[in-house]
Amino acid sequence: MNRKLIFMDVDGTFTVPGGHIPPESAVKAVQKARENGHKVFLCSGRNYNMLEPLHKYGFDGGIASCGGYVYAGDDVLYDCPLTEEQQDKLITLLSDEGVFLSIEGKDAAYSDERAKEYLKQGDSRNEYLLRMIEAVWIGLGPKPLHEYDGCPLYKVVFTCSDVEQIAPAKEALGDELQFIVHDFSEPGCYFGEIINRKFNKGSAVCLTADALGFDIADTIGFGDSRIDIEMIEAVGTSVCMGDGSDFLKERSDMVCPATNEDGIEWAFKKLGLI
């Protein structure tokens, strides 16, 4: 059996959306796969600090900040924060338009808690977004935005009522940064991420495979949302969660049951990893 290099998105894949504790079946599947000689990496939009609580489950390394920071054990494979000019311009242009921001460095994140209050004023369409926002505030412990200390940033997350609010920043920085509006956004309530065009989950997968000596054909990627598309397109075998984005399902080699339906274990068995 060829050794495989497996990449695992977190929110909505290894854990349920807005959750922090993975199903026991997923944990056991990862551990058993590693016992069988495979390597398993986290591959997430979360920063390194937000991935640390998951290291206890025995991952071999991770792709953090959508590819901006990549590590294997204690070795750093890639490190590419925004420039000071990019982050200053981005924060200013978005703040001037009234966009609620969450900004992420390597070891800390800073969030505008007004976003949570804004979502609570909406109707039931905001429930998913509110769970995600509360997961960030309550479970992952970011600091208030006003405490931002100027550390290098890898990603900016935004919440706004109108996509036109991000237009000035996109016009000024769109050639350098990717502005992603998530599928679960709806009119009047938009949620998305801004990432450097120098990297993505797909480029990080290729970099990791090369560093560890794996053929890209022997890589497997698990995801659930549009933000995972570059990873899904880069890996040798792609898997989308059953409750994931239709956009991603259409482009994946396999669709497995949802996370809370033991989907990770099901797929690992189907792929012969355990």
Short mmCIF file of C-alpha atoms in Angstrom, two decimals:
data_model
loop_
_atom_site.label_atom_id
_atom_site.label_comp_id
_atom_site.label_asym_id
_atom_site.label_seq_id
_atom_site.Cartn_x
_atom_site.Cartn_y
_atom_site.Cartn_z
CA MET A 1 0.00 0.00 0.00
CA ASN A 2 1.41 3.40 -1.02
CA ARG A 3 1.76 5.91 1.76
CA LYS A 4 -0.67 8.81 1.37
CA LEU A 5 -0.39 12.44 2.40
CA ILE A 6 -3.82 13.56 3.66
CA PHE A 7 -4.97 17.16 4.04
CA MET A 8 -7.90 17.88 6.36
CA ASP A 9 -9.91 21.09 6.45
CA VAL A 10 -11.18 21.86 9.97
CA ASP A 11 -14.48 23.77 10.19
CA GLY A 12 -17.22 21.70 8.60
CA THR A 13 -14.83 18.84 7.88
CA PHE A 14 -12.83 17.58 10.89
CA THR A 15 -15.26 19.43 13.19
CA VAL A 16 -18.85 20.47 12.59
CA PRO A 17 -19.32 24.12 11.51
CA GLY A 18 -18.85 26.33 14.52
CA GLY A 19 -17.64 23.42 16.66
CA HIS A 20 -14.32 22.72 18.32
CA ILE A 21 -14.39 19.06 19.28
CA PRO A 22 -14.23 16.54 16.41
CA PRO A 23 -16.29 13.34 16.45
CA GLU A 24 -14.47 10.45 18.09
CA SER A 25 -14.77 8.50 14.84
CA ALA A 26 -12.80 11.21 12.99
CA VAL A 27 -10.08 11.29 15.64
CA LYS A 28 -9.69 7.51 15.59
CA ALA A 29 -9.62 7.49 11.78
CA VAL A 30 -6.76 10.01 11.72
CA GLN A 31 -4.82 8.12 14.39
CA LYS A 32 -5.31 4.77 12.67
CA ALA A 33 -4.24 6.18 9.31
CA ARG A 34 -1.03 7.50 10.86
CA GLU A 35 -0.42 4.11 12.48
CA ASN A 36 -0.71 2.65 8.98
CA GLY A 37 2.10 4.91 7.78
CA HIS A 38 0.14 7.77 6.24
CA LYS A 39 0.78 11.44 6.99
CA VAL A 40 -2.15 13.67 8.00
CA PHE A 41 -2.01 17.47 7.88
CA LEU A 42 -4.51 20.10 8.91
CA CYS A 43 -5.40 22.45 6.04
CA SER A 44 -7.39 25.40 7.27
CA GLY A 45 -8.21 29.06 7.04
CA ARG A 46 -7.51 29.25 10.79
CA ASN A 47 -4.25 30.81 11.88
CA TYR A 48 -1.55 28.75 13.59
CA ASN A 49 -2.72 29.71 17.08
CA MET A 50 -6.26 28.55 16.32
CA LEU A 51 -4.95 25.21 15.02
CA GLU A 52 -2.86 24.49 18.12
CA PRO A 53 -5.78 22.99 20.12
CA LEU A 54 -6.07 20.30 17.41
CA HIS A 55 -2.42 19.22 17.58
CA LYS A 56 -3.28 16.92 20.47
CA TYR A 57 -5.03 14.63 18.00
CA GLY A 58 -1.67 13.74 16.50
CA PHE A 59 -1.44 15.59 13.19
CA ASP A 60 1.90 15.61 11.39
CA GLY A 61 1.72 19.30 10.57
CA GLY A 62 -0.56 21.88 9.09
CA ILE A 63 -1.41 24.50 6.52
CA ALA A 64 -2.64 27.59 8.37
CA SER A 65 -4.16 30.86 7.14
CA CYS A 66 -5.22 29.29 3.82
CA GLY A 67 -1.60 28.56 2.94
CA GLY A 68 0.17 31.59 4.37
CA TYR A 69 1.92 29.57 7.08
CA VAL A 70 2.89 25.93 6.54
CA TYR A 71 4.63 23.66 9.03
CA ALA A 72 5.66 20.02 9.40
CA GLY A 73 6.26 19.18 13.04
CA ASP A 74 8.57 21.93 14.30
CA ASP A 75 9.81 22.84 10.80
CA VAL A 76 8.37 25.92 9.08
CA LEU A 77 7.98 25.25 5.35
CA TYR A 78 6.45 28.57 4.29
CA ASP A 79 5.77 31.93 5.94
CA CYS A 80 4.17 34.79 3.96
CA PRO A 81 2.28 37.51 5.87
CA LEU A 82 0.83 40.62 4.24
CA THR A 83 3.15 43.58 3.85
CA GLU A 84 2.63 46.50 6.22
CA GLU A 85 1.41 48.61 3.30
CA GLN A 86 -1.16 45.98 2.28
CA GLN A 87 -2.57 45.48 5.75
CA ASP A 88 -2.72 49.18 6.59
CA LYS A 89 -4.50 50.03 3.34
CA LEU A 90 -6.87 47.07 3.66
CA ILE A 91 -7.92 47.84 7.23
CA THR A 92 -8.39 51.54 6.47
CA LEU A 93 -10.46 51.04 3.31
CA LEU A 94 -12.73 48.41 4.87
CA SER A 95 -13.17 50.28 8.16
CA ASP A 96 -14.08 53.47 6.30
CA GLU A 97 -16.96 51.54 4.66
CA GLY A 98 -18.26 50.22 7.98
CA VAL A 99 -17.15 46.61 7.42
CA PHE A 100 -16.78 44.47 10.55
CA LEU A 101 -13.32 42.90 10.64
CA SER A 102 -11.48 39.96 12.17
CA ILE A 103 -7.75 40.09 11.50
CA GLU A 104 -5.35 37.20 12.00
CA GLY A 105 -1.65 37.05 12.78
CA LYS A 106 0.26 33.83 13.43
CA ASP A 107 -0.18 33.74 17.20
CA ALA A 108 -3.21 35.96 17.74
CA ALA A 109 -6.46 37.09 16.14
CA TYR A 110 -8.35 40.31 16.77
CA SER A 111 -12.10 40.65 16.18
CA ASP A 112 -14.69 43.40 16.14
CA GLU A 113 -17.39 42.11 18.47
CA ARG A 114 -19.95 44.44 16.87
CA ALA A 115 -20.28 41.82 14.11
CA LYS A 116 -21.92 39.44 16.55
CA GLU A 117 -24.40 42.08 17.69
CA TYR A 118 -25.15 42.91 14.06
CA LEU A 119 -25.93 39.28 13.26
CA LYS A 120 -28.21 38.97 16.28
CA GLN A 121 -30.35 41.78 14.89
CA GLY A 122 -31.03 39.78 11.72
CA ASP A 123 -33.46 36.94 11.10
CA SER A 124 -32.99 33.17 11.03
CA ARG A 125 -30.91 33.34 7.84
CA ASN A 126 -28.04 34.51 10.04
CA GLU A 127 -28.05 31.50 12.34
CA TYR A 128 -25.18 29.73 10.55
CA LEU A 129 -23.09 32.90 10.45
CA LEU A 130 -23.83 33.63 14.08
CA ARG A 131 -22.68 30.14 15.10
CA MET A 132 -19.45 30.67 13.17
CA ILE A 133 -18.88 34.11 14.71
CA GLU A 134 -19.60 32.85 18.22
CA ALA A 135 -17.23 29.95 17.65
CA VAL A 136 -14.49 32.47 16.97
CA TRP A 137 -15.33 34.68 19.95
CA ILE A 138 -16.07 32.03 22.53
CA GLY A 139 -14.08 28.97 21.50
CA LEU A 140 -10.92 30.30 19.88
CA GLY A 141 -10.39 33.33 22.07
CA PRO A 142 -9.40 36.24 19.82
CA LYS A 143 -8.65 39.59 21.37
CA PRO A 144 -10.77 42.72 20.84
CA LEU A 145 -9.89 44.53 17.63
CA HIS A 146 -8.85 47.68 19.51
CA GLU A 147 -6.02 45.67 21.14
CA TYR A 148 -4.34 44.90 17.80
CA ASP A 149 -0.61 45.35 18.33
CA GLY A 150 0.55 45.71 14.73
CA CYS A 151 1.79 42.11 14.33
CA PRO A 152 2.08 40.79 10.73
CA LEU A 153 -1.28 39.62 9.34
CA TYR A 154 -2.00 36.61 7.17
CA LYS A 155 -5.75 36.98 6.61
CA VAL A 156 -8.67 39.35 7.07
CA VAL A 157 -12.23 38.12 7.63
CA PHE A 158 -15.13 40.48 6.93
CA THR A 159 -18.83 40.75 7.73
CA CYS A 160 -21.00 43.37 6.04
CA SER A 161 -24.54 44.12 4.88
CA ASP A 162 -23.67 44.98 1.26
CA VAL A 163 -20.87 43.59 -0.93
CA GLU A 164 -20.38 47.12 -2.29
CA GLN A 165 -18.77 47.92 1.07
CA ILE A 166 -15.71 45.87 0.10
CA ALA A 167 -15.54 47.36 -3.41
CA PRO A 168 -13.04 50.19 -2.66
CA ALA A 169 -10.58 47.75 -1.05
CA LYS A 170 -11.05 45.25 -3.85
CA GLU A 171 -10.44 47.93 -6.48
CA ALA A 172 -7.26 49.08 -4.73
CA LEU A 173 -5.83 45.66 -3.81
CA GLY A 174 -7.63 43.10 -5.97
CA ASP A 175 -4.54 42.41 -8.08
CA GLU A 176 -2.60 41.45 -4.94
CA LEU A 177 -5.29 39.98 -2.70
CA GLN A 178 -8.17 37.57 -3.28
CA PHE A 179 -11.60 38.67 -1.96
CA ILE A 180 -13.76 35.60 -1.28
CA VAL A 181 -17.45 35.88 -0.37
CA HIS A 182 -18.63 32.61 1.19
CA ASP A 183 -21.49 30.59 -0.30
CA PHE A 184 -23.60 30.83 2.84
CA SER A 185 -23.78 34.63 2.57
CA GLU A 186 -27.17 36.10 1.70
CA PRO A 187 -28.45 39.53 0.67
CA GLY A 188 -28.10 41.81 3.66
CA CYS A 189 -25.55 39.58 5.38
CA TYR A 190 -22.22 38.82 3.71
CA PHE A 191 -19.28 36.95 5.17
CA GLY A 192 -15.90 36.34 3.54
CA GLU A 193 -12.12 36.24 3.66
CA ILE A 194 -9.28 38.19 2.09
CA ILE A 195 -6.12 36.27 1.27
CA ASN A 196 -2.82 37.03 -0.43
CA ARG A 197 -2.74 35.90 -4.08
CA LYS A 198 0.82 34.63 -3.51
CA PHE A 199 -0.58 31.45 -1.97
CA ASN A 200 -3.67 29.32 -1.43
CA LYS A 201 -4.47 25.90 0.00
CA GLY A 202 -3.56 24.30 -3.32
CA SER A 203 -0.09 25.83 -3.60
CA ALA A 204 0.51 24.88 0.05
CA VAL A 205 -0.49 21.27 -0.68
CA CYS A 206 2.03 21.10 -3.54
CA LEU A 207 4.75 22.71 -1.42
CA THR A 208 4.14 20.27 1.45
CA ALA A 209 4.08 17.22 -0.82
CA ASP A 210 7.37 18.27 -2.41
CA ALA A 211 9.00 18.96 0.96
CA LEU A 212 7.96 15.56 2.33
CA GLY A 213 8.79 13.62 -0.84
CA PHE A 214 5.25 12.64 -1.85
CA ASP A 215 4.02 12.43 -5.43
CA ILE A 216 0.98 14.68 -5.82
CA ALA A 217 -0.94 11.62 -7.04
CA ASP A 218 -0.58 10.20 -3.52
CA THR A 219 -2.27 13.17 -1.83
CA ILE A 220 -5.87 13.28 -0.58
CA GLY A 221 -7.82 16.39 0.39
CA PHE A 222 -10.97 16.77 2.51
CA GLY A 223 -13.04 19.96 2.42
CA ASP A 224 -16.54 21.40 2.51
CA SER A 225 -16.59 24.97 1.15
CA ARG A 226 -15.55 27.17 -1.75
CA ILE A 227 -12.41 28.21 0.14
CA ASP A 228 -11.17 24.62 -0.31
CA ILE A 229 -11.35 24.63 -4.11
CA GLU A 230 -7.62 25.08 -4.75
CA MET A 231 -6.83 22.20 -2.40
CA ILE A 232 -9.47 20.01 -4.05
CA GLU A 233 -8.05 20.78 -7.49
CA ALA A 234 -4.43 20.20 -6.41
CA VAL A 235 -4.67 16.83 -4.64
CA GLY A 236 -4.63 13.43 -6.30
CA THR A 237 -7.97 12.44 -4.72
CA SER A 238 -10.55 14.96 -3.49
CA VAL A 239 -13.36 14.44 -0.99
CA CYS A 240 -16.23 16.81 -0.14
CA MET A 241 -18.38 16.47 2.95
CA GLY A 242 -22.03 15.54 2.40
CA ASP A 243 -23.35 18.78 3.87
CA GLY A 244 -20.74 20.86 2.04
CA SER A 245 -20.96 23.33 -0.83
CA ASP A 246 -22.60 22.12 -4.03
CA PHE A 247 -19.86 24.02 -5.86
CA LEU A 248 -17.24 21.83 -4.20
CA LYS A 249 -19.20 18.59 -4.53
CA GLU A 250 -19.37 19.02 -8.30
CA ARG A 251 -15.59 19.30 -8.47
CA SER A 252 -14.65 16.51 -6.03
CA ASP A 253 -13.86 12.88 -6.78
CA MET A 254 -15.93 11.66 -3.83
CA VAL A 255 -18.71 12.90 -1.56
CA CYS A 256 -18.81 11.36 1.91
CA PRO A 257 -21.36 11.64 4.74
CA ALA A 258 -21.31 14.74 6.94
CA THR A 259 -18.84 15.10 9.79
CA ASN A 260 -21.43 14.32 12.46
CA GLU A 261 -22.45 11.23 10.48
CA ASP A 262 -18.96 9.70 10.79
CA GLY A 263 -18.07 10.87 7.28
CA ILE A 264 -14.31 11.02 7.85
CA GLU A 265 -14.18 7.44 9.10
CA TRP A 266 -16.40 6.33 6.18
CA ALA A 267 -14.14 7.98 3.61
CA PHE A 268 -10.91 6.72 5.20
CA LYS A 269 -12.26 3.17 4.99
CA LYS A 270 -13.49 3.68 1.43
CA LEU A 271 -10.06 4.93 0.40
CA GLY A 272 -8.25 2.06 2.10
CA LEU A 273 -6.46 4.29 4.60
CA ILE A 274 -7.72 2.31 7.60
#
